[in-house]
CSV table of N, CA and C in Angstrom, one decimal:
chain,number,residue,atom,x,y,z
A,756,MET,N,0.8,-1.2,0.0
A,756,MET,CA,0.0,0.0,0.0
A,756,MET,C,0.9,1.3,0.0
A,757,LYS,N,2.0,1.2,0.7
A,757,LYS,CA,2.9,2.4,0.7
A,757,LYS,C,3.5,2.6,-0.6
A,758,LYS,N,3.8,1.6,-1.4
A,758,LYS,CA,4.3,1.8,-2.8
A,758,LYS,C,3.3,2.5,-3.6
A,759,ASN,N,2.0,2.1,-3.5
A,759,ASN,CA,1.0,2.7,-4.3
A,759,ASN,C,0.8,4.2,-4.0
A,760,ARG,N,0.9,4.5,-2.7
A,760,ARG,CA,0.8,5.9,-2.2
A,760,ARG,C,2.0,6.7,-2.8
A,761,ILE,N,3.2,6.2,-2.7
A,761,ILE,CA,4.4,6.9,-3.2
A,761,ILE,C,4.3,7.1,-4.7
A,762,LEU,N,3.8,6.0,-5.5
A,762,LEU,CA,3.7,6.1,-6.9
A,762,LEU,C,2.6,7.2,-7.3
A,763,ALA,N,1.5,7.1,-6.6
A,763,ALA,CA,0.4,8.1,-6.9
A,763,ALA,C,0.9,9.5,-6.6
A,764,LEU,N,1.6,9.7,-5.5
A,764,LEU,CA,2.1,11.0,-5.1
A,764,LEU,C,3.1,11.5,-6.1
A,765,GLY,N,3.9,10.6,-6.6
A,765,GLY,CA,4.9,11.0,-7.7
A,765,GLY,C,4.2,11.4,-9.0
A,766,MET,N,3.1,10.7,-9.3
A,766,MET,CA,2.4,11.0,-10.5
A,766,MET,C,1.7,12.4,-10.3
A,767,ALA,N,1.1,12.6,-9.2
A,767,ALA,CA,0.5,13.9,-8.9
A,767,ALA,C,1.5,15.0,-9.0
A,768,ALA,N,2.7,14.8,-8.5
A,768,ALA,CA,3.7,15.8,-8.5
A,768,ALA,C,4.1,16.1,-10.0
A,769,LEU,N,4.2,15.1,-10.8
A,769,LEU,CA,4.5,15.3,-12.2
A,769,LEU,C,3.4,16.1,-12.9
A,770,MET,N,2.2,15.8,-12.6
A,770,MET,CA,1.1,16.5,-13.2
A,770,MET,C,1.2,18.0,-12.8
A,771,ALA,N,1.5,18.2,-11.6
A,771,ALA,CA,1.6,19.6,-11.1
A,771,ALA,C,2.7,20.4,-11.8
A,772,MET,N,3.8,19.7,-12.0
A,772,MET,CA,5.0,20.4,-12.6
A,772,MET,C,4.8,20.6,-14.1
A,773,ALA,N,4.0,19.7,-14.7
A,773,ALA,CA,3.9,19.8,-16.2
A,773,ALA,C,2.8,20.8,-16.6
A,774,THR,N,2.1,21.3,-15.6
A,774,THR,CA,1.0,22.2,-16.0
A,774,THR,C,1.5,23.7,-15.7
A,775,PRO,N,1.4,24.5,-16.7
A,775,PRO,CA,1.8,25.9,-16.5
A,775,PRO,C,0.9,26.6,-15.4
A,776,VAL,N,1.5,27.5,-14.7
A,776,VAL,CA,0.8,28.2,-13.6
A,776,VAL,C,-0.1,29.3,-14.3
A,777,VAL,N,-1.4,29.2,-13.9
A,777,VAL,CA,-2.3,30.2,-14.4
A,777,VAL,C,-2.9,31.0,-13.2
A,778,ALA,N,-2.6,32.2,-13.2
A,778,ALA,CA,-2.9,33.0,-12.0
A,778,ALA,C,-4.4,33.3,-11.9
A,779,ALA,N,-5.1,33.6,-13.1
A,779,ALA,CA,-6.4,34.0,-13.0
A,779,ALA,C,-7.4,32.9,-12.8
A,780,GLU,N,-7.1,31.7,-13.2
A,780,GLU,CA,-8.1,30.6,-13.0
A,780,GLU,C,-7.4,29.4,-12.5
A,781,GLN,N,-8.1,28.6,-11.8
A,781,GLN,CA,-7.6,27.3,-11.2
A,781,GLN,C,-7.6,26.2,-12.3
A,782,GLN,N,-6.5,25.5,-12.4
A,782,GLN,CA,-6.4,24.4,-13.3
A,782,GLN,C,-7.2,23.2,-12.8
A,783,THR,N,-8.0,22.6,-13.6
A,783,THR,CA,-8.7,21.4,-13.3
A,783,THR,C,-8.1,20.2,-14.0
A,784,TYR,N,-7.9,19.1,-13.4
A,784,TYR,CA,-7.3,18.0,-14.0
A,784,TYR,C,-8.3,16.9,-14.2
A,785,LYS,N,-8.3,16.2,-15.3
A,785,LYS,CA,-9.2,15.1,-15.6
A,785,LYS,C,-8.3,13.8,-15.6
A,786,VAL,N,-8.7,12.9,-14.8
A,786,VAL,CA,-8.0,11.6,-14.7
A,786,VAL,C,-9.0,10.5,-14.9
A,787,GLY,N,-8.6,9.6,-15.8
A,787,GLY,CA,-9.4,8.4,-16.0
A,787,GLY,C,-8.7,7.2,-15.5
A,788,VAL,N,-9.5,6.3,-14.9
A,788,VAL,CA,-8.9,5.1,-14.4
A,788,VAL,C,-9.6,3.9,-15.0
A,789,CYS,N,-8.8,3.0,-15.6
A,789,CYS,CA,-9.4,1.7,-16.1
A,789,CYS,C,-8.8,0.6,-15.3
A,790,GLN,N,-9.7,0.0,-14.6
A,790,GLN,CA,-9.4,-1.2,-13.7
A,790,GLN,C,-9.9,-2.4,-14.4
A,791,LEU,N,-9.1,-3.5,-14.6
A,791,LEU,CA,-9.5,-4.6,-15.3
A,791,LEU,C,-10.7,-5.4,-14.6
A,792,VAL,N,-10.5,-5.6,-13.3
A,792,VAL,CA,-11.5,-6.4,-12.6
A,792,VAL,C,-11.6,-6.0,-11.2
A,793,GLN,N,-12.7,-6.2,-10.5
A,793,GLN,CA,-12.8,-5.9,-9.1
A,793,GLN,C,-12.1,-7.0,-8.3
A,794,HIS,N,-11.1,-6.6,-7.5
A,794,HIS,CA,-10.2,-7.5,-6.7
A,794,HIS,C,-9.7,-6.7,-5.6
A,795,VAL,N,-9.5,-7.3,-4.4
A,795,VAL,CA,-9.1,-6.6,-3.2
A,795,VAL,C,-7.8,-5.8,-3.5
A,796,ALA,N,-6.8,-6.4,-4.1
A,796,ALA,CA,-5.6,-5.6,-4.3
A,796,ALA,C,-5.7,-4.5,-5.3
A,797,LEU,N,-6.4,-4.8,-6.4
A,797,LEU,CA,-6.6,-3.8,-7.4
A,797,LEU,C,-7.5,-2.6,-6.9
A,798,ASP,N,-8.5,-3.0,-6.2
A,798,ASP,CA,-9.4,-2.0,-5.6
A,798,ASP,C,-8.6,-1.1,-4.6
A,799,ALA,N,-7.7,-1.7,-3.8
A,799,ALA,CA,-6.9,-0.9,-2.9
A,799,ALA,C,-5.9,0.1,-3.7
A,800,ALA,N,-5.3,-0.4,-4.7
A,800,ALA,CA,-4.4,0.4,-5.5
A,800,ALA,C,-5.2,1.6,-6.2
A,801,THR,N,-6.3,1.3,-6.7
A,801,THR,CA,-7.1,2.4,-7.3
A,801,THR,C,-7.6,3.4,-6.2
A,802,GLN,N,-8.0,2.9,-5.1
A,802,GLN,CA,-8.5,3.8,-4.0
A,802,GLN,C,-7.3,4.6,-3.5
A,803,GLY,N,-6.1,4.0,-3.3
A,803,GLY,CA,-5.0,4.8,-2.9
A,803,GLY,C,-4.6,5.9,-3.9
A,804,PHE,N,-4.6,5.5,-5.1
A,804,PHE,CA,-4.3,6.5,-6.2
A,804,PHE,C,-5.3,7.7,-6.1
A,805,CYS,N,-6.6,7.4,-6.1
A,805,CYS,CA,-7.6,8.4,-6.1
A,805,CYS,C,-7.5,9.3,-4.8
A,806,ASP,N,-7.2,8.6,-3.7
A,806,ASP,CA,-7.1,9.3,-2.4
A,806,ASP,C,-6.0,10.4,-2.4
A,807,VAL,N,-4.8,10.0,-3.0
A,807,VAL,CA,-3.7,10.9,-3.0
A,807,VAL,C,-3.9,12.0,-4.0
A,808,LEU,N,-4.6,11.7,-5.1
A,808,LEU,CA,-4.9,12.8,-6.0
A,808,LEU,C,-5.9,13.8,-5.4
A,809,THR,N,-6.9,13.3,-4.7
A,809,THR,CA,-7.8,14.1,-4.0
A,809,THR,C,-7.2,14.9,-2.9
A,810,GLU,N,-6.3,14.3,-2.1
A,810,GLU,CA,-5.6,15.0,-1.1
A,810,GLU,C,-4.7,16.1,-1.7
A,811,THR,N,-4.1,15.8,-2.8
A,811,THR,CA,-3.1,16.8,-3.4
A,811,THR,C,-3.9,17.9,-4.1
A,812,PHE,N,-4.9,17.6,-4.9
A,812,PHE,CA,-5.5,18.6,-5.8
A,812,PHE,C,-6.9,19.0,-5.3
A,813,GLY,N,-7.5,18.4,-4.3
A,813,GLY,CA,-8.8,18.7,-3.8
A,813,GLY,C,-9.9,18.7,-4.9
A,814,ASP,N,-10.6,19.8,-5.0
A,814,ASP,CA,-11.7,19.9,-6.0
A,814,ASP,C,-11.2,20.1,-7.4
A,815,ALA,N,-9.9,20.3,-7.6
A,815,ALA,CA,-9.3,20.6,-8.9
A,815,ALA,C,-9.1,19.3,-9.7
A,816,VAL,N,-9.4,18.2,-9.2
A,816,VAL,CA,-9.3,16.9,-9.9
A,816,VAL,C,-10.6,16.2,-10.0
A,817,VAL,N,-10.9,15.8,-11.3
A,817,VAL,CA,-12.1,15.0,-11.6
A,817,VAL,C,-11.6,13.6,-12.0
A,818,ILE,N,-12.0,12.6,-11.2
A,818,ILE,CA,-11.5,11.2,-11.5
A,818,ILE,C,-12.7,10.4,-12.0
A,819,ASP,N,-12.5,9.7,-13.1
A,819,ASP,CA,-13.5,8.9,-13.7
A,819,ASP,C,-13.0,7.4,-13.6
A,820,VAL,N,-13.5,6.6,-12.6
A,820,VAL,CA,-13.1,5.3,-12.4
A,820,VAL,C,-14.1,4.3,-13.2
A,821,GLN,N,-13.5,3.5,-14.0
A,821,GLN,CA,-14.3,2.5,-14.7
A,821,GLN,C,-13.7,1.1,-14.6
A,822,ASN,N,-14.6,0.1,-14.5
A,822,ASN,CA,-14.1,-1.3,-14.3
A,822,ASN,C,-14.6,-2.1,-15.5
A,823,ALA,N,-13.6,-2.9,-16.1
A,823,ALA,CA,-13.9,-3.7,-17.3
A,823,ALA,C,-14.5,-5.0,-17.0
A,824,SER,N,-14.7,-5.3,-15.7
A,824,SER,CA,-15.3,-6.6,-15.3
A,824,SER,C,-14.6,-7.8,-15.8
A,825,GLY,N,-13.3,-7.7,-15.9
A,825,GLY,CA,-12.5,-8.9,-16.4
A,825,GLY,C,-12.5,-9.1,-17.9
A,826,ASP,N,-13.1,-8.2,-18.7
A,826,ASP,CA,-13.1,-8.4,-20.1
A,826,ASP,C,-12.1,-7.4,-20.8
A,827,THR,N,-11.2,-8.0,-21.5
A,827,THR,CA,-10.1,-7.2,-22.2
A,827,THR,C,-10.7,-6.3,-23.2
A,828,ALA,N,-11.7,-6.8,-24.0
A,828,ALA,CA,-12.3,-5.9,-25.0
A,828,ALA,C,-13.0,-4.7,-24.3
A,829,THR,N,-13.6,-4.9,-23.2
A,829,THR,CA,-14.2,-3.8,-22.5
A,829,THR,C,-13.1,-2.8,-22.0
A,830,ALA,N,-12.0,-3.3,-21.5
A,830,ALA,CA,-10.9,-2.5,-21.1
A,830,ALA,C,-10.4,-1.7,-22.3
A,831,THR,N,-10.3,-2.3,-23.4
A,831,THR,CA,-9.9,-1.6,-24.6
A,831,THR,C,-10.8,-0.4,-24.9
A,832,GLN,N,-12.1,-0.7,-24.9
A,832,GLN,CA,-13.1,0.3,-25.2
A,832,GLN,C,-13.1,1.5,-24.2
A,833,ILE,N,-12.9,1.1,-22.9
A,833,ILE,CA,-12.8,2.1,-21.8
A,833,ILE,C,-11.6,3.0,-22.1
A,834,CYS,N,-10.5,2.5,-22.4
A,834,CYS,CA,-9.3,3.2,-22.7
A,834,CYS,C,-9.4,4.1,-23.9
A,835,VAL,N,-10.0,3.6,-25.0
A,835,VAL,CA,-10.2,4.3,-26.2
A,835,VAL,C,-11.1,5.6,-25.9
A,836,ASN,N,-12.2,5.3,-25.1
A,836,ASN,CA,-13.1,6.4,-24.7
A,836,ASN,C,-12.4,7.5,-23.9
A,837,LEU,N,-11.6,7.0,-22.9
A,837,LEU,CA,-10.9,7.9,-22.0
A,837,LEU,C,-9.9,8.8,-22.8
A,838,ALA,N,-9.2,8.1,-23.7
A,838,ALA,CA,-8.2,8.8,-24.6
A,838,ALA,C,-8.8,9.8,-25.5
A,839,ALA,N,-10.1,9.6,-25.9
A,839,ALA,CA,-10.7,10.5,-26.8
A,839,ALA,C,-11.4,11.7,-26.1
A,840,GLU,N,-11.5,11.6,-24.8
A,840,GLU,CA,-12.1,12.7,-24.1
A,840,GLU,C,-11.2,13.9,-24.2
A,841,PRO,N,-11.9,15.1,-24.4
A,841,PRO,CA,-11.1,16.3,-24.5
A,841,PRO,C,-10.5,16.7,-23.1
A,842,ASP,N,-9.3,17.2,-23.1
A,842,ASP,CA,-8.7,17.6,-21.8
A,842,ASP,C,-8.4,16.5,-20.8
A,843,MET,N,-8.3,15.2,-21.3
A,843,MET,CA,-7.9,14.2,-20.3
A,843,MET,C,-6.4,14.3,-20.1
A,844,ASP,N,-6.1,14.5,-18.8
A,844,ASP,CA,-4.7,14.7,-18.4
A,844,ASP,C,-3.9,13.4,-18.2
A,845,LEU,N,-4.6,12.4,-17.7
A,845,LEU,CA,-3.9,11.2,-17.3
A,845,LEU,C,-4.9,10.0,-17.3
A,846,ILE,N,-4.3,8.9,-17.7
A,846,ILE,CA,-5.1,7.6,-17.6
A,846,ILE,C,-4.3,6.7,-16.8
A,847,MET,N,-4.9,6.2,-15.7
A,847,MET,CA,-4.2,5.2,-14.9
A,847,MET,C,-4.8,3.8,-15.2
A,848,ALA,N,-4.0,2.9,-15.6
A,848,ALA,CA,-4.5,1.6,-16.0
A,848,ALA,C,-4.1,0.6,-14.9
A,849,ASN,N,-5.0,-0.1,-14.3
A,849,ASN,CA,-4.8,-1.0,-13.2
A,849,ASN,C,-4.9,-2.4,-13.6
A,850,ALA,N,-3.8,-3.1,-13.8
A,850,ALA,CA,-3.6,-4.5,-14.2
A,850,ALA,C,-3.1,-4.5,-15.7
A,851,THR,N,-2.3,-5.5,-16.0
A,851,THR,CA,-1.6,-5.6,-17.2
A,851,THR,C,-2.4,-5.5,-18.5
A,852,PRO,N,-3.5,-6.2,-18.6
A,852,PRO,CA,-4.3,-6.0,-19.8
A,852,PRO,C,-4.9,-4.6,-20.0
A,853,ALA,N,-5.3,-4.0,-18.8
A,853,ALA,CA,-5.7,-2.6,-18.9
A,853,ALA,C,-4.6,-1.7,-19.3
A,854,LEU,N,-3.4,-1.9,-18.9
A,854,LEU,CA,-2.3,-1.1,-19.3
A,854,LEU,C,-2.0,-1.3,-20.8
A,855,GLN,N,-2.0,-2.5,-21.3
A,855,GLN,CA,-1.8,-2.7,-22.7
A,855,GLN,C,-2.9,-2.0,-23.5
A,856,SER,N,-4.1,-2.0,-23.0
A,856,SER,CA,-5.2,-1.3,-23.7
A,856,SER,C,-5.0,0.2,-23.7
A,857,ALA,N,-4.5,0.7,-22.6
A,857,ALA,CA,-4.2,2.2,-22.5
A,857,ALA,C,-3.1,2.5,-23.4
A,858,ALA,N,-2.0,1.7,-23.5
A,858,ALA,CA,-0.9,2.0,-24.3
A,858,ALA,C,-1.3,2.0,-25.8
A,859,ALA,N,-2.2,1.1,-26.2
A,859,ALA,CA,-2.7,1.0,-27.6
A,859,ALA,C,-3.5,2.2,-27.9
A,860,ALA,N,-4.4,2.6,-26.9
A,860,ALA,CA,-5.3,3.8,-27.2
A,860,ALA,C,-4.6,5.1,-27.2
A,861,THR,N,-3.5,5.2,-26.5
A,861,THR,CA,-2.8,6.5,-26.5
A,861,THR,C,-1.5,6.6,-27.3
A,862,GLY,N,-1.1,5.4,-27.8
A,862,GLY,CA,0.2,5.3,-28.6
A,862,GLY,C,0.1,5.8,-29.9
């Protein structure tokens, strides 16, 4: 769980550094999560990731968590849809098939 928190915090820091500072308006971040299947370990990783983003960015982050219910084709469709969304800043893929789908959708 500590590794997940450190990884999520690192990703949040990268997002913050990569975004130019805008004085007049607050930047809002859109994050999509594709989780392959409901499982205790995967659920904990997703929850830890979302918790750190929310702690770091508060209301400035919008997180869309979707579950593929163990179906690789569904994971692919979720990732394609997330990648096609305007202003999507980050896609977190949880489990290897979800990661492969995200890589194909964004590559």
